CSV table of C-alpha atoms and ligand atoms in Angstrom, one decimal:
chain,number,residue,atom,x,y,z
A,24,MET,CA,-17.5,-5.1,-9.6
A,25,ALA,CA,-21.1,-3.2,-9.2
A,26,LEU,CA,-23.3,-2.7,-6.2
A,27,GLN,CA,-25.9,-6.2,-6.0
A,28,THR,CA,-29.1,-6.2,-5.3
A,29,HIS,CA,-30.9,-8.6,-2.5
A,30,PRO,CA,-31.7,-11.7,-4.0
A,31,THR,CA,-35.3,-12.6,-4.7
A,32,VAL,CA,-37.2,-15.7,-4.9
A,33,ASP,CA,-36.9,-16.2,-8.7
A,34,ALA,CA,-33.2,-16.0,-8.7
A,35,HIS,CA,-30.0,-16.0,-6.4
A,36,PRO,CA,-26.9,-14.7,-7.8
A,37,TYR,CA,-25.1,-17.5,-6.1
A,38,LEU,CA,-27.6,-20.2,-7.5
A,39,THR,CA,-27.1,-19.5,-11.0
A,40,GLY,CA,-24.6,-20.2,-13.7
A,41,ASN,CA,-21.3,-21.5,-12.4
A,42,TYR,CA,-22.3,-20.7,-8.6
A,43,ALA,CA,-24.7,-22.9,-8.9
A,44,PRO,CA,-24.1,-26.6,-7.1
A,45,VAL,CA,-23.7,-29.7,-8.9
A,46,ASP,CA,-26.3,-32.3,-7.7
A,47,ARG,CA,-23.9,-35.8,-7.5
A,48,GLU,CA,-20.7,-37.0,-6.4
A,49,ILE,CA,-18.5,-38.6,-9.1
A,50,THR,CA,-15.4,-40.8,-9.0
A,51,GLU,CA,-13.4,-41.0,-12.6
A,52,THR,CA,-10.4,-42.5,-12.9
A,53,ASP,CA,-7.0,-41.9,-15.3
A,54,LEU,CA,-8.4,-38.5,-16.8
A,55,PRO,CA,-7.8,-37.3,-20.4
A,56,VAL,CA,-5.2,-34.5,-20.4
A,57,THR,CA,-3.6,-31.5,-23.1
A,58,GLY,CA,-0.3,-30.9,-22.7
A,59,ARG,CA,1.8,-32.4,-20.3
A,60,ILE,CA,1.8,-32.8,-16.6
A,61,PRO,CA,5.3,-31.7,-15.0
A,62,ASP,CA,6.7,-35.0,-13.5
A,63,PHE,CA,7.7,-33.1,-10.0
A,64,LEU,CA,3.8,-32.7,-9.3
A,65,ASP,CA,3.1,-35.5,-6.8
A,66,GLY,CA,0.1,-35.4,-4.6
A,67,ARG,CA,-3.4,-33.6,-4.5
A,68,TYR,CA,-5.0,-30.7,-5.5
A,69,VAL,CA,-8.1,-30.3,-3.3
A,70,ARG,CA,-10.5,-27.3,-3.8
A,71,ILE,CA,-13.7,-26.2,-1.6
A,72,GLY,CA,-16.8,-24.3,-1.8
A,73,PRO,CA,-20.5,-24.2,-1.1
A,74,ASN,CA,-22.5,-26.3,-2.8
A,75,PRO,CA,-25.8,-27.0,-0.8
A,76,LEU,CA,-27.4,-30.4,-1.1
A,77,GLY,CA,-30.9,-31.0,-1.9
A,78,THR,CA,-33.8,-28.2,-2.4
A,79,ILE,CA,-32.8,-25.0,-2.0
A,80,ASP,CA,-35.3,-21.8,-1.2
A,81,PRO,CA,-33.5,-18.8,-2.6
A,82,ALA,CA,-35.3,-16.6,-0.5
A,83,ARG,CA,-33.0,-18.1,2.2
A,84,TYR,CA,-30.1,-19.0,0.9
A,85,GLU,CA,-26.6,-17.4,1.8
A,86,TRP,CA,-23.4,-18.4,-0.5
A,87,PHE,CA,-21.4,-18.2,2.8
A,88,LEU,CA,-23.3,-20.8,4.8
A,89,GLY,CA,-23.6,-23.2,1.6
A,90,ASP,CA,-22.4,-27.3,2.7
A,91,GLY,CA,-19.1,-27.6,1.8
A,92,MET,CA,-18.2,-29.9,-1.5
A,93,THR,CA,-14.5,-30.8,-2.0
A,94,HIS,CA,-13.4,-31.4,-5.6
A,95,GLY,CA,-9.4,-33.2,-5.8
A,96,LEU,CA,-7.3,-34.7,-8.4
A,97,ARG,CA,-4.6,-37.0,-7.2
A,98,ILE,CA,-1.6,-36.4,-9.5
A,99,SER,CA,1.4,-38.4,-9.8
A,100,GLY,CA,4.1,-39.6,-12.8
A,101,GLY,CA,2.8,-37.2,-15.4
A,102,ARG,CA,-0.8,-38.8,-14.9
A,103,ALA,CA,-4.3,-37.6,-13.5
A,104,LEU,CA,-5.0,-40.6,-11.4
A,105,TRP,CA,-8.3,-39.8,-10.3
A,106,TYR,CA,-11.0,-36.7,-9.7
A,107,ARG,CA,-13.5,-36.9,-6.6
A,108,ASN,CA,-16.1,-34.3,-5.4
A,109,ARG,CA,-17.3,-35.0,-2.0
A,110,TRP,CA,-19.6,-33.1,0.2
A,111,VAL,CA,-17.9,-32.9,3.9
A,112,ARG,CA,-20.3,-35.1,6.5
A,113,SER,CA,-21.4,-33.2,8.9
A,114,ALA,CA,-24.2,-35.0,11.1
A,115,ASP,CA,-27.2,-33.1,9.2
A,116,ILE,CA,-25.3,-34.0,5.6
A,117,SER,CA,-25.0,-37.6,6.7
A,118,ARG,CA,-29.0,-37.5,8.0
A,119,ARG,CA,-29.8,-35.9,4.6
A,120,LEU,CA,-27.7,-38.6,2.5
A,121,GLY,CA,-29.5,-41.7,4.4
A,122,GLU,CA,-25.6,-42.0,6.2
A,123,ARG,CA,-24.2,-42.7,9.1
A,124,TRP,CA,-22.2,-39.2,10.8
A,125,PRO,CA,-18.7,-40.6,10.4
A,126,GLY,CA,-18.2,-39.3,14.3
A,127,GLY,CA,-16.0,-36.7,16.3
A,128,THR,CA,-16.7,-34.5,19.0
A,129,HIS,CA,-19.4,-31.8,19.6
A,130,ARG,CA,-16.9,-29.9,22.1
A,131,ALA,CA,-15.2,-28.5,18.6
A,132,GLY,CA,-17.9,-26.0,17.9
A,133,PHE,CA,-21.3,-25.5,15.3
A,134,ASP,CA,-21.8,-28.5,13.2
A,135,PHE,CA,-21.4,-27.9,9.8
A,136,PRO,CA,-20.1,-29.1,6.6
A,137,ALA,CA,-16.8,-27.1,6.3
A,138,ASN,CA,-16.6,-25.0,3.1
A,139,THR,CA,-13.6,-22.5,2.9
A,140,ASN,CA,-10.5,-24.3,2.5
A,141,VAL,CA,-8.7,-27.5,2.7
A,142,ILE,CA,-5.5,-27.8,4.4
A,143,ALA,CA,-2.5,-30.3,5.4
A,144,HIS,CA,-1.2,-30.4,9.1
A,145,ALA,CA,0.3,-32.9,11.1
A,146,GLY,CA,-0.4,-35.8,8.6
A,147,ARG,CA,-3.9,-34.7,8.2
A,148,THR,CA,-6.2,-33.5,5.7
A,149,LEU,CA,-8.8,-30.8,7.2
A,150,ALA,CA,-11.8,-28.9,5.7
A,151,VAL,CA,-11.9,-25.4,7.7
A,152,VAL,CA,-14.1,-22.7,8.2
A,153,GLU,CA,-14.5,-19.8,10.8
A,154,GLY,CA,-17.7,-18.5,12.7
A,155,GLY,CA,-17.3,-20.6,15.4
A,156,ALA,CA,-17.7,-24.0,13.1
A,157,THR,CA,-15.8,-27.2,14.1
A,158,ALA,CA,-13.2,-28.2,11.4
A,159,TYR,CA,-13.6,-31.8,9.8
A,160,GLU,CA,-10.9,-34.5,8.9
A,161,LEU,CA,-10.8,-35.8,5.6
A,162,THR,CA,-9.2,-39.2,4.1
A,163,ASP,CA,-6.7,-39.0,1.2
A,164,ASP,CA,-9.7,-39.9,-0.9
A,165,LEU,CA,-11.8,-36.8,0.5
A,166,ASP,CA,-14.2,-39.2,2.5
A,167,THR,CA,-15.0,-37.9,6.1
A,168,VAL,CA,-13.4,-38.9,8.8
A,169,GLY,CA,-15.3,-36.9,11.7
A,170,SER,CA,-14.8,-33.4,13.2
A,171,PHE,CA,-11.5,-32.5,14.4
A,172,ASP,CA,-10.5,-30.6,17.8
A,173,PHE,CA,-7.0,-31.0,17.3
A,174,CYS,CA,-6.7,-33.9,19.5
A,175,GLY,CA,-8.6,-32.7,22.3
A,176,THR,CA,-7.2,-29.2,22.5
A,177,LEU,CA,-9.7,-27.0,20.7
A,178,ARG,CA,-12.9,-25.8,21.9
A,179,GLY,CA,-15.5,-23.6,20.0
A,180,GLY,CA,-14.6,-23.3,15.9
A,181,TYR,CA,-11.9,-22.8,14.1
A,182,THR,CA,-10.7,-20.2,10.7
A,183,GLY,CA,-10.8,-21.0,6.9
A,184,HIS,CA,-7.2,-19.1,6.8
A,185,PRO,CA,-4.6,-20.7,9.0
A,186,LYS,CA,-1.3,-20.2,8.0
A,187,THR,CA,1.2,-22.7,8.1
A,188,ASP,CA,5.1,-20.9,9.2
A,189,PRO,CA,7.3,-22.1,6.4
A,190,LYS,CA,10.2,-22.5,8.6
A,191,THR,CA,8.6,-24.2,11.6
A,192,GLY,CA,5.8,-26.4,10.2
A,193,GLU,CA,3.2,-24.7,13.2
A,194,LEU,CA,0.2,-24.1,11.9
A,195,HIS,CA,-1.1,-20.4,13.3
A,196,ALA,CA,-4.5,-19.2,13.5
A,197,ILE,CA,-7.1,-16.1,14.4
A,198,SER,CA,-10.8,-17.7,15.4
A,199,TYR,CA,-13.8,-15.8,16.0
A,200,SER,CA,-17.8,-16.9,17.3
A,201,PRO,CA,-20.7,-15.6,17.5
A,202,LEU,CA,-20.5,-17.3,20.9
A,203,GLY,CA,-17.4,-15.5,22.0
A,204,GLY,CA,-18.1,-12.4,22.7
A,205,PRO,CA,-16.2,-9.2,22.0
A,206,ALA,CA,-12.8,-11.2,21.1
A,207,VAL,CA,-11.1,-13.6,19.1
A,208,ARG,CA,-8.3,-16.6,20.1
A,209,TYR,CA,-5.2,-16.4,18.6
A,210,THR,CA,-4.1,-20.3,18.8
A,211,VAL,CA,-0.4,-22.3,17.3
A,212,ALA,CA,-0.7,-25.8,16.7
A,213,GLY,CA,2.4,-27.6,16.8
A,214,VAL,CA,3.6,-30.0,13.9
A,215,ASP,CA,2.2,-33.4,16.6
A,216,GLY,CA,-1.5,-31.3,15.6
A,217,ARG,CA,-1.8,-29.7,19.4
A,218,ILE,CA,-2.4,-26.6,20.0
A,219,ASN,CA,0.3,-25.6,22.5
A,220,HIS,CA,-0.2,-21.4,22.7
A,221,VAL,CA,-3.3,-19.5,23.3
A,222,VAL,CA,-3.9,-15.8,23.1
A,223,ASP,CA,-7.3,-14.5,24.1
A,224,ILE,CA,-7.7,-11.1,22.4
A,225,PRO,CA,-10.2,-8.5,23.6
A,226,LEU,CA,-11.8,-6.3,21.3
A,227,PRO,CA,-14.5,-3.6,21.5
A,228,ASP,CA,-17.2,-5.9,19.4
A,229,ASN,CA,-18.1,-9.3,18.2
A,230,THR,CA,-16.0,-9.0,14.7
A,231,MET,CA,-16.0,-11.0,11.8
A,232,MET,CA,-12.4,-11.6,11.1
A,233,HIS,CA,-12.0,-14.2,8.0
A,234,ASP,CA,-8.0,-13.6,7.7
A,235,PHE,CA,-5.1,-12.6,9.4
A,236,ALA,CA,-1.5,-11.8,8.7
A,237,LEU,CA,2.1,-13.3,10.0
A,238,THR,CA,5.6,-11.9,9.8
A,239,GLU,CA,8.3,-13.5,11.0
A,240,HIS,CA,8.3,-12.0,14.2
A,241,HIS,CA,4.2,-10.5,14.5
A,242,VAL,CA,0.8,-11.6,14.0
A,243,ILE,CA,-1.3,-9.1,12.5
A,244,VAL,CA,-5.3,-9.0,13.5
A,245,PHE,CA,-7.6,-7.4,11.9
A,246,ASP,CA,-10.5,-5.4,13.8
A,247,LEU,CA,-12.7,-4.5,11.1
A,248,PRO,CA,-16.1,-3.0,10.3
A,249,VAL,CA,-18.1,-6.0,10.0
A,250,VAL,CA,-19.9,-7.1,13.7
A,251,LEU,CA,-22.4,-9.5,14.9
A,252,ASN,CA,-25.8,-7.9,14.2
A,253,VAL,CA,-28.4,-9.5,16.3
A,254,ARG,CA,-31.5,-8.1,13.6
A,255,ALA,CA,-29.6,-10.6,11.0
A,256,LEU,CA,-30.2,-13.7,13.3
A,257,GLY,CA,-32.5,-16.5,12.9
A,258,SER,CA,-35.2,-16.6,10.8
A,259,SER,CA,-37.9,-18.4,12.8
A,260,LEU,CA,-39.7,-16.5,15.5
A,261,ALA,CA,-38.5,-18.8,18.0
A,262,HIS,CA,-34.9,-18.4,16.5
A,263,LYS,CA,-35.4,-15.0,16.0
A,264,LEU,CA,-36.4,-14.4,20.2
A,265,ALA,CA,-33.4,-16.9,21.3
A,266,GLY,CA,-31.2,-15.7,18.9
A,267,ARG,CA,-31.2,-12.5,19.6
A,268,ALA,CA,-31.6,-12.8,23.3
A,269,LEU,CA,-27.6,-14.7,22.8
A,270,GLY,CA,-26.6,-12.2,20.4
A,271,ARG,CA,-27.2,-9.1,22.9
A,272,LEU,CA,-24.8,-11.3,24.9
A,273,ALA,CA,-22.1,-12.4,22.6
A,274,ARG,CA,-22.0,-9.3,21.2
A,275,ARG,CA,-20.6,-8.1,24.8
A,276,HIS,CA,-19.5,-11.6,27.2
A,277,PRO,CA,-18.5,-15.0,25.9
A,278,VAL,CA,-21.7,-17.4,26.0
A,279,PRO,CA,-21.1,-19.5,29.1
A,280,ASP,CA,-19.8,-22.8,28.0
A,281,MET,CA,-23.1,-25.0,29.4
A,282,ILE,CA,-24.9,-22.9,26.7
A,283,SER,CA,-22.2,-23.0,24.1
A,284,ASP,CA,-22.3,-27.1,24.4
A,285,MET,CA,-26.1,-27.3,24.3
A,286,LEU,CA,-25.8,-25.2,21.0
A,287,TRP,CA,-23.3,-26.8,19.5
A,288,ARG,CA,-24.5,-30.4,20.2
A,289,GLY,CA,-28.1,-29.2,19.3
A,290,SER,CA,-26.7,-27.9,16.0
A,291,ALA,CA,-25.8,-31.7,15.3
A,292,ARG,CA,-29.0,-32.5,15.4
A,293,MET,CA,-31.1,-30.5,13.8
A,294,SER,CA,-30.6,-28.9,9.8
A,295,PRO,CA,-29.3,-25.3,10.7
A,296,ASP,CA,-32.0,-22.9,10.0
A,297,VAL,CA,-29.8,-19.4,10.6
A,298,ASN,CA,-28.7,-16.3,8.9
A,299,TRP,CA,-25.3,-15.1,8.4
A,300,PRO,CA,-25.1,-12.7,11.6
A,301,TYR,CA,-22.3,-10.5,10.5
A,302,ARG,CA,-23.0,-6.9,9.0
A,303,TRP,CA,-21.2,-3.8,8.3
A,304,ASP,CA,-21.1,-1.6,11.2
A,305,GLN,CA,-19.8,2.1,10.0
A,306,ASN,CA,-19.2,3.4,13.5
A,307,HIS,CA,-16.7,0.6,13.8
A,308,GLU,CA,-13.3,1.9,13.7
A,309,ALA,CA,-11.0,0.1,11.5
A,310,ARG,CA,-7.7,-1.1,12.6
A,311,PHE,CA,-4.7,-3.4,12.5
A,312,GLY,CA,-3.5,-4.6,15.9
A,313,VAL,CA,0.3,-6.1,15.7
A,314,LEU,CA,0.6,-9.1,18.4
A,315,PRO,CA,4.6,-9.8,19.1
A,316,ARG,CA,4.8,-13.8,18.5
A,317,GLY,CA,4.9,-15.5,21.5
A,318,GLY,CA,3.5,-12.1,23.5
A,319,SER,CA,0.1,-11.5,25.3
A,320,ALA,CA,-2.7,-9.5,24.4
A,321,ALA,CA,-0.9,-7.0,26.5
A,322,ASP,CA,1.7,-6.5,23.9
A,323,LEU,CA,-0.8,-5.5,21.2
A,324,ARG,CA,-0.4,-2.5,19.4
A,325,TRP,CA,-3.0,-0.8,17.4
A,326,PHE,CA,-3.2,0.9,14.2
A,327,SER,CA,-6.1,3.0,12.8
A,328,ILE,CA,-6.8,3.1,9.3
A,329,ASP,CA,-9.4,4.0,6.7
A,330,GLY,CA,-12.6,1.6,7.1
A,331,CYS,CA,-12.4,-1.0,4.7
A,332,PHE,CA,-13.0,-5.0,4.9
A,333,ILE,CA,-10.1,-7.2,3.8
A,334,TYR,CA,-11.1,-10.8,3.0
A,335,HIS,CA,-7.6,-12.3,2.2
A,336,THR,CA,-4.1,-11.3,3.0
A,337,LEU,CA,-1.5,-11.5,0.0
A,338,ASN,CA,1.1,-11.4,2.2
A,339,ALA,CA,3.0,-9.6,5.1
A,340,TYR,CA,6.4,-9.0,6.5
A,341,GLU,CA,8.9,-6.8,8.2
A,342,ASN,CA,11.0,-4.2,6.8
A,343,GLY,CA,13.6,-2.9,9.8
A,344,ASN,CA,10.7,-1.3,12.2
A,345,VAL,CA,7.9,-1.3,9.8
A,346,VAL,CA,5.7,-3.8,9.4
A,347,VAL,CA,3.8,-4.1,5.6
A,348,LEU,CA,0.9,-5.8,4.6
A,349,GLU,CA,-0.5,-6.3,1.4
A,350,ALA,CA,-4.1,-7.5,0.6
A,351,PRO,CA,-7.4,-6.7,-1.7
A,352,CYS,CA,-9.1,-4.4,0.0
A,353,PHE,CA,-13.2,-3.6,-0.3
A,354,PRO,CA,-14.7,-0.5,0.5
A,355,THR,CA,-17.1,-2.0,2.5
A,356,SER,CA,-18.7,-5.9,3.2
A,357,TYR,CA,-22.4,-6.8,4.4
A,358,GLU,CA,-23.4,-3.4,4.1
A,359,GLY,CA,-27.3,-3.6,4.9
A,360,SER,CA,-27.5,-6.9,3.0
A,361,SER,CA,-26.8,-10.6,3.1
A,362,LEU,CA,-24.5,-10.4,0.1
A,363,PRO,CA,-20.8,-10.4,1.3
A,364,PHE,CA,-19.3,-8.1,-1.6
A,365,ASP,CA,-20.6,-4.7,-2.4
A,366,ALA,CA,-18.2,-3.1,-3.9
A,367,SER,CA,-15.2,-3.7,-6.2
A,368,PRO,CA,-12.1,-4.9,-3.9
A,369,THR,CA,-8.6,-3.1,-4.9
A,370,LEU,CA,-4.7,-4.6,-4.0
A,371,GLU,CA,-3.2,-1.8,-1.2
A,372,ARG,CA,-0.3,-1.9,0.7
A,373,TRP,CA,-0.1,-0.3,4.6
A,374,SER,CA,3.2,-0.2,6.3
A,375,LEU,CA,3.0,0.1,10.1
A,376,ASP,CA,5.4,1.4,11.6
A,377,LEU,CA,6.4,0.4,15.1
A,378,HIS,CA,8.8,3.0,16.3
A,379,THR,CA,6.3,6.0,15.3
A,380,GLY,CA,3.3,4.5,15.3
A,381,ALA,CA,2.5,5.9,11.4
A,382,VAL,CA,0.3,4.2,8.9
A,383,ARG,CA,0.9,4.6,5.6
A,384,GLN,CA,-1.7,3.0,2.5
A,385,GLU,CA,-0.5,3.0,-1.1
A,386,ARG,CA,-3.0,1.3,-3.8
A,387,ILE,CA,-1.0,-1.5,-5.8
A,388,ASP,CA,-3.6,-2.0,-8.3
A,389,ASP,CA,-7.0,-0.4,-8.8
A,390,ARG,CA,-8.4,-3.3,-11.0
A,391,GLY,CA,-10.9,-5.3,-9.4
A,392,GLN,CA,-9.4,-8.6,-7.6
A,393,GLU,CA,-9.9,-11.1,-5.3
A,394,PHE,CA,-8.3,-14.6,-4.6
A,395,PRO,CA,-4.5,-13.5,-3.6
A,396,ARG,CA,-2.0,-15.9,-3.0
A,397,ILE,CA,2.1,-16.2,-3.1
A,398,ASP,CA,4.5,-18.9,-3.3
A,399,GLU,CA,4.2,-19.7,0.4
A,400,ARG,CA,7.7,-20.5,1.2
A,401,LEU,CA,7.9,-17.0,1.5
A,402,LEU,CA,4.6,-16.6,4.0
A,403,GLY,CA,6.1,-13.7,6.5
A,404,GLN,CA,8.9,-12.9,4.6
A,405,PRO,CA,9.5,-10.0,1.5
A,406,HIS,CA,8.8,-11.4,-1.6
A,407,ARG,CA,8.3,-10.3,-5.5
A,408,PHE,CA,5.5,-12.0,-6.7
A,409,GLY,CA,1.5,-12.4,-6.1
A,410,TYR,CA,-1.4,-14.0,-8.1
A,411,THR,CA,-4.6,-12.8,-7.7
A,412,VAL,CA,-7.6,-13.2,-9.8
A,413,GLY,CA,-9.9,-10.7,-11.8
A,414,PHE,CA,-13.5,-10.2,-12.0
A,415,ASP,CA,-15.6,-8.4,-14.8
A,416,ALA,CA,-17.9,-5.9,-13.6
A,417,ALA,CA,-21.5,-6.9,-12.9
A,418,ALA,CA,-24.6,-5.8,-14.2
A,419,VAL,CA,-27.2,-4.8,-11.6
A,420,GLY,CA,-28.6,-8.1,-10.0
A,421,GLU,CA,-25.9,-10.3,-11.3
A,422,VAL,CA,-22.8,-11.7,-9.5
A,423,GLU,CA,-19.4,-10.9,-10.5
A,424,ARG,CA,-17.5,-13.3,-12.8
A,425,PRO,CA,-14.0,-14.4,-12.4
A,426,GLN,CA,-12.4,-13.8,-15.9
A,427,MET,CA,-8.6,-13.4,-15.4
A,428,LEU,CA,-5.5,-13.9,-13.6
A,429,PHE,CA,-3.0,-11.6,-12.8
A,430,LYS,CA,0.7,-12.1,-11.9
A,431,HIS,CA,2.0,-9.2,-9.6
A,432,ASP,CA,6.0,-8.4,-9.8
A,433,LEU,CA,6.2,-6.2,-6.8
A,434,VAL,CA,9.3,-5.3,-6.8
A,435,GLN,CA,9.4,-4.1,-10.6
A,436,GLN,CA,5.7,-2.4,-10.1
A,437,THR,CA,4.7,-4.5,-13.2
A,438,SER,CA,2.0,-7.0,-13.9
A,439,GLN,CA,0.9,-10.2,-16.4
A,440,THR,CA,-2.8,-11.0,-17.1
A,441,THR,CA,-4.0,-14.0,-18.8
A,442,GLY,CA,-7.4,-15.2,-19.9
A,443,PHE,CA,-8.7,-18.3,-20.9
A,444,GLY,CA,-11.2,-18.1,-23.7
A,445,PRO,CA,-14.6,-16.3,-24.0
A,446,GLY,CA,-17.6,-17.6,-21.6
A,447,THR,CA,-14.5,-19.2,-19.0
A,448,GLN,CA,-14.5,-18.3,-15.5
A,449,PRO,CA,-11.2,-19.2,-13.6
A,450,GLY,CA,-11.0,-19.7,-10.1
A,451,GLU,CA,-8.1,-19.2,-7.4
A,452,PHE,CA,-4.6,-20.4,-8.6
A,453,VAL,CA,-2.3,-22.0,-6.1
A,454,PHE,CA,1.5,-21.9,-6.6
A,455,VAL,CA,3.7,-25.0,-6.3
A,456,ALA,CA,7.3,-24.9,-6.8
A,457,GLY,CA,9.3,-26.7,-8.8
A,458,ASP,CA,11.7,-27.9,-6.2
A,459,PRO,CA,12.5,-27.3,-2.8
A,460,GLU,CA,15.0,-25.2,-3.7
A,461,ALA,CA,13.5,-23.6,-6.9
A,462,ALA,CA,13.7,-19.4,-7.3
A,463,GLU,CA,10.0,-17.7,-6.3
A,464,ASP,CA,8.5,-18.2,-9.4
A,465,ASP,CA,10.1,-21.2,-11.1
A,466,GLY,CA,7.4,-23.7,-10.6
A,467,VAL,CA,3.4,-24.2,-11.6
A,468,LEU,CA,0.2,-22.4,-11.1
A,469,MET,CA,-3.1,-24.6,-10.8
A,470,GLY,CA,-6.5,-24.1,-10.2
A,471,PHE,CA,-9.8,-24.7,-11.8
A,472,VAL,CA,-11.4,-23.1,-14.9
A,473,TYR,CA,-14.8,-23.3,-15.7
A,474,ASP,CA,-15.8,-23.3,-19.5
A,475,GLY,CA,-19.6,-22.3,-20.1
A,476,SER,CA,-19.8,-23.3,-23.7
A,477,SER,CA,-19.2,-27.2,-22.7
A,478,ASN,CA,-20.5,-26.5,-19.2
A,479,ARG,CA,-17.5,-28.3,-17.5
A,480,SER,CA,-14.2,-27.8,-15.6
A,481,ASP,CA,-10.8,-28.3,-16.4
A,482,LEU,CA,-7.8,-28.0,-14.1
A,483,VAL,CA,-5.2,-25.5,-15.7
A,484,ILE,CA,-1.7,-26.2,-14.8
A,485,LEU,CA,0.7,-23.1,-15.9
A,486,ASP,CA,4.2,-22.0,-15.9
A,487,ALA,CA,4.2,-19.6,-13.4
A,488,THR,CA,7.2,-17.7,-15.0
A,489,THR,CA,5.3,-16.9,-18.2
A,490,LEU,CA,1.6,-17.8,-17.3
A,491,GLU,CA,1.9,-20.2,-20.0
A,492,ALA,CA,-0.9,-23.4,-20.3
A,493,VAL,CA,1.9,-26.7,-19.7
A,494,ALA,CA,-1.5,-29.1,-19.2
A,495,ARG,CA,-4.9,-29.1,-18.8
A,496,ILE,CA,-6.6,-31.9,-17.1
A,497,HIS,CA,-10.1,-32.4,-18.0
A,498,LEU,CA,-12.8,-33.0,-15.3
A,499,PRO,CA,-16.2,-35.3,-16.2
A,500,THR,CA,-18.2,-32.3,-14.3
A,501,ARG,CA,-17.8,-28.5,-13.9
A,502,VAL,CA,-16.5,-27.5,-10.7
A,503,PRO,CA,-18.9,-24.7,-9.1
A,504,ASN,CA,-16.9,-21.2,-8.6
A,505,GLY,CA,-16.3,-21.6,-4.6
A,506,PHE,CA,-13.3,-20.8,-2.4
A,507,HIS,CA,-9.9,-22.1,-1.9
A,508,GLY,CA,-7.7,-25.1,-2.2
A,509,ASN,CA,-4.2,-26.2,-2.0
A,510,TRP,CA,-1.5,-28.7,-3.5
A,511,ILE,CA,-1.1,-31.2,-0.8
A,512,PRO,CA,2.1,-33.5,-1.6
A,513,ALA,CA,2.0,-37.0,-0.8
A,514,GLU,CA,4.4,-37.2,2.0
A,515,ALA,CA,2.3,-34.5,3.5
A,516,THR,CA,-0.8,-36.4,4.5
A,517,VAL,CA,-0.7,-40.2,6.1
A,518,GLU,CA,-3.5,-42.9,6.3
A,519,ARG,CA,-4.5,-43.7,9.4
B,1,FE2,FE1,-11.2,-17.1,2.4
């Protein structure tokens, strides 16, 4: 991937091609299929991404702040029963659509139409996002129930990358907020949907932490050099003055509860008018923190690493006294620009020796790739296979285009590649096991693939062993390039 330039008023890399938003919500039933949908699939595939509603000023647009829109399919009995796309109804989106806000709490963080991930937990479907913004609960049909604060147990925002422990069903998360001061919060939510464990982790600065990692006995904290930068805050003079004063405070101290409450309530009363306030800081030491599960902040052990930024974990696991972490790694991010990706990410492995304190870093693959996924039955455990999306090299001023899917065999140190034809762009692919006892790659991969020639997308289902297509479900629209999705089995949610 090449260095990106700043967006201009005429064109914005995340508002053109298949990064451009769609302008309507669609419900389509009984979708046409090429191939055969495996009978074991009974549930929904739901993916989310930024899809700004209404008129957009390209000079001000930031991809990470685009209004969240879900795209979902209900699959059962070898049929694609429906496709729906829906904006998440924050208070502001509801107002702009001329609707009544479905409801919720204002103590769960900034009111924002979550755009980063869709998960199932405690029988609920949740749209989630980072940066101090609230999670939103959705119905099985992707309508918005309201903002969600884990039954009153979470205050001040969640994360786009919580992790379900496959053995316990508990949901682990690390959250940060521009109002949170120099710290992040580690939480565990039980299968009852209530947070039952909280550890506040002090840091040297107010750090952006998009993801983290979990092993059988440890939590890995990413303290990397993208931090709150007051110069990036606000656009109007009033916002700049207020934002900079608050930003200076929040970089060193948590903002007092009374002010946080006021800001969260205020965020639901007006359209957001802020910029993403985190930037690369080369003076910030990059390090991983290893926290024993159930431990306190005093039990954290820090391991310095070479400066980089990690958006997503592939997996982490333990090998005796060594904690191993695998992830795509960007040399920098947000380096003096409002665009997140400055350079190409490579797939790396870090080995952290808990006895000696030594760190070893090795490169798994130097091709540009992101959106790492595994068979999540092995989350936190040693695993063999990983799946990532490969990107082309962008021309200057353009954004990278997803081009292919990689399957990594991390034991044999080999990889397979599959493409989807000229002019196509795949999104993240998720693994679904053929049955609960199936082998690690015995199942399917599914993800959206955009076809530029038809200007539509398919949900493509691949055999995870061979990467051969077994089914293509043809959608009536395109699905803009976005963020993350998951397969949600029918039994994982309960209509309330
Ligand atoms: Fe992400």
